[in-house]
C-alpha positions as a Markdown table, in Angstrom:
| # | Residue | x | y | z |
|---|---|---|---|---|
| 1 | Met | 114.8 | 186.1 | 51.2 |
| 2 | Ser | 114.2 | 183.0 | 49.3 |
| 3 | Asp | 115.6 | 181.7 | 46.2 |
| 4 | Ala | 114.3 | 179.4 | 43.6 |
| 5 | Pro | 113.8 | 175.9 | 44.8 |
| 6 | Pro | 116.9 | 173.8 | 44.4 |
| 7 | Lys | 116.9 | 171.3 | 41.5 |
| 8 | Leu | 117.1 | 168.0 | 42.8 |
| 9 | Ala | 119.5 | 165.7 | 41.2 |
| 10 | Phe | 118.0 | 162.1 | 41.7 |
| 11 | Asp | 120.2 | 159.1 | 40.5 |
| 12 | Asp | 119.2 | 156.9 | 37.7 |
| 13 | Asn | 116.8 | 154.8 | 39.7 |
| 14 | Glu | 115.2 | 157.9 | 41.0 |
| 15 | Tyr | 117.0 | 157.8 | 44.3 |
| 16 | Leu | 118.2 | 160.4 | 47.0 |
| 17 | Pro | 119.6 | 159.6 | 50.2 |
| 18 | Ala | 117.9 | 161.0 | 53.1 |
| 19 | Ile | 119.8 | 161.7 | 56.2 |
| 20 | Ala | 117.3 | 161.9 | 59.1 |
| 21 | Gln | 118.6 | 164.1 | 62.3 |
| 22 | Asp | 117.2 | 165.2 | 65.6 |
| 23 | Ala | 116.0 | 168.6 | 65.3 |
| 24 | Asp | 116.9 | 169.6 | 68.8 |
| 25 | Ser | 120.1 | 167.5 | 69.4 |
| 26 | Gly | 121.6 | 167.0 | 66.3 |
| 27 | Glu | 122.1 | 163.5 | 66.7 |
| 28 | Val | 122.4 | 161.5 | 63.2 |
| 29 | Leu | 119.4 | 158.9 | 63.6 |
| 30 | Met | 119.6 | 157.1 | 60.3 |
| 31 | Leu | 120.1 | 157.3 | 56.6 |
| 32 | Ala | 117.4 | 155.8 | 53.8 |
| 33 | Tyr | 116.4 | 156.7 | 50.3 |
| 34 | Val | 113.5 | 158.5 | 49.0 |
| 35 | Thr | 112.1 | 158.8 | 45.8 |
| 36 | Pro | 110.2 | 161.7 | 44.3 |
| 37 | Glu | 106.9 | 159.9 | 45.6 |
| 38 | Ala | 108.3 | 159.4 | 49.0 |
| 39 | Leu | 109.5 | 163.0 | 49.1 |
| 40 | Glu | 106.0 | 164.2 | 47.9 |
| 41 | Arg | 104.2 | 162.3 | 50.6 |
| 42 | Thr | 106.8 | 163.3 | 53.4 |
| 43 | Arg | 105.7 | 167.1 | 52.3 |
| 44 | Glu | 102.1 | 166.4 | 52.4 |
| 45 | Thr | 101.8 | 164.7 | 55.6 |
| 46 | Gly | 104.5 | 166.1 | 57.7 |
| 47 | Arg | 105.7 | 162.5 | 58.3 |
| 48 | Ala | 108.8 | 160.9 | 57.2 |
| 49 | His | 108.2 | 158.6 | 54.1 |
| 50 | Tyr | 111.1 | 156.5 | 52.4 |
| 51 | Tyr | 111.8 | 154.0 | 49.6 |
| 52 | Ser | 112.8 | 150.4 | 50.6 |
| 53 | Arg | 115.2 | 149.3 | 47.7 |
| 54 | Ser | 115.1 | 145.7 | 49.2 |
| 55 | Arg | 111.5 | 145.3 | 49.4 |
| 56 | Asp | 111.1 | 147.6 | 46.5 |
| 57 | Glu | 108.1 | 149.5 | 48.2 |
| 58 | Leu | 107.4 | 153.2 | 49.8 |
| 59 | Trp | 107.2 | 153.0 | 53.4 |
| 60 | Glu | 106.3 | 155.4 | 56.4 |
| 61 | Lys | 108.6 | 155.6 | 59.2 |
| 62 | Gly | 106.7 | 154.2 | 62.1 |
| 63 | Ala | 103.7 | 152.5 | 60.4 |
| 64 | Thr | 104.4 | 149.3 | 61.8 |
| 65 | Ser | 106.6 | 150.2 | 65.0 |
| 66 | Gly | 104.7 | 153.4 | 65.9 |
| 67 | His | 108.1 | 155.0 | 66.1 |
| 68 | Thr | 107.1 | 157.9 | 63.8 |
| 69 | Gln | 109.5 | 160.7 | 62.1 |
| 70 | His | 107.5 | 164.1 | 62.1 |
| 71 | Val | 109.7 | 166.4 | 59.5 |
| 72 | Glu | 110.2 | 169.9 | 61.1 |
| 73 | Glu | 112.4 | 170.9 | 57.8 |
| 74 | Ile | 113.5 | 169.5 | 54.7 |
| 75 | Arg | 117.0 | 170.8 | 53.5 |
| 76 | Val | 119.1 | 170.3 | 50.5 |
| 77 | Asp | 122.7 | 169.9 | 49.9 |
| 78 | Cys | 124.6 | 172.1 | 47.7 |
| 79 | Asp | 124.6 | 169.6 | 44.6 |
| 80 | Gly | 120.8 | 168.9 | 45.3 |
| 81 | Asp | 121.5 | 165.1 | 45.6 |
| 82 | Thr | 121.1 | 164.5 | 49.2 |
| 83 | Leu | 118.4 | 165.7 | 51.5 |
| 84 | Leu | 118.7 | 166.4 | 55.4 |
| 85 | Tyr | 115.2 | 166.0 | 57.3 |
| 86 | Leu | 115.3 | 167.7 | 60.4 |
| 87 | Ile | 112.8 | 165.7 | 62.7 |
| 88 | Asp | 111.3 | 165.0 | 66.0 |
| 89 | Gln | 111.4 | 161.2 | 66.5 |
| 90 | Glu | 109.1 | 159.1 | 68.5 |
| 91 | Gly | 110.8 | 156.2 | 70.0 |
| 92 | Gly | 113.5 | 154.8 | 68.2 |
| 93 | Ala | 115.0 | 155.3 | 64.5 |
| 94 | Cys | 116.6 | 151.7 | 64.5 |
| 95 | His | 114.8 | 148.5 | 63.9 |
| 96 | Thr | 117.3 | 147.0 | 66.2 |
| 97 | Gly | 115.8 | 148.9 | 68.8 |
| 98 | His | 118.2 | 151.6 | 69.3 |
| 99 | Arg | 117.7 | 155.3 | 69.1 |
| 100 | Ser | 120.0 | 155.8 | 66.0 |
| 101 | Cys | 121.0 | 153.4 | 63.4 |
| 102 | Phe | 124.7 | 154.4 | 64.4 |
| 103 | Tyr | 125.0 | 152.8 | 67.5 |
| 104 | Arg | 128.2 | 150.8 | 67.0 |
| 105 | Thr | 131.7 | 152.0 | 66.3 |
| 106 | Ile | 133.7 | 150.6 | 63.5 |
| 107 | Asp | 135.3 | 148.2 | 66.0 |
| 108 | Gly | 131.8 | 146.9 | 67.2 |
| 109 | Asp | 131.5 | 148.6 | 70.3 |
| 110 | Val | 127.7 | 149.7 | 71.3 |
| 111 | Val | 127.7 | 153.3 | 72.1 |
| 112 | Gly | 124.3 | 154.1 | 71.5 |
| 113 | Glu | 120.9 | 153.6 | 73.6 |
| 114 | Lys | 118.7 | 150.7 | 73.1 |
| 115 | Val | 115.2 | 152.5 | 73.5 |
| 116 | Phe | 113.0 | 149.3 | 72.7 |
| 117 | Asp | 112.8 | 145.6 | 71.9 |
| 118 | Pro | 112.0 | 144.9 | 68.4 |
| 119 | Glu | 110.5 | 141.4 | 69.3 |
| 120 | Asp | 107.9 | 143.6 | 71.1 |
| 121 | Val | 107.4 | 145.4 | 68.0 |
| 122 | Tyr | 107.8 | 143.3 | 64.8 |
| 123 | Asp | 106.8 | 140.0 | 63.7 |
| 124 | Glu | 110.3 | 138.7 | 62.5 |
């Protein structure tokens, strides 16, 4: 049984936070923001697209690094103001080379796995 699609509550800047979670393991990999256009592109292509607030541009996850996110399902929270992308992650999700952006504790202990060297991937 399917209800009507939920109304999405984009903020005044037309952003919604989107949590990327590994569809198999449940590991939270990253949080980024989407605009209506980024969400539309994600739904059209099956690959995660986000909006960079610092660069003021739409981007496809993995377009530069090759570490893409294939979206298996998109869920919406009860208030319609947060998305959950259940994904199949190719390579690392974090630009630092870690599998997850949540690779440190609040005390600075590294608890996550580094899966690639960013210097080999990005021109920084």
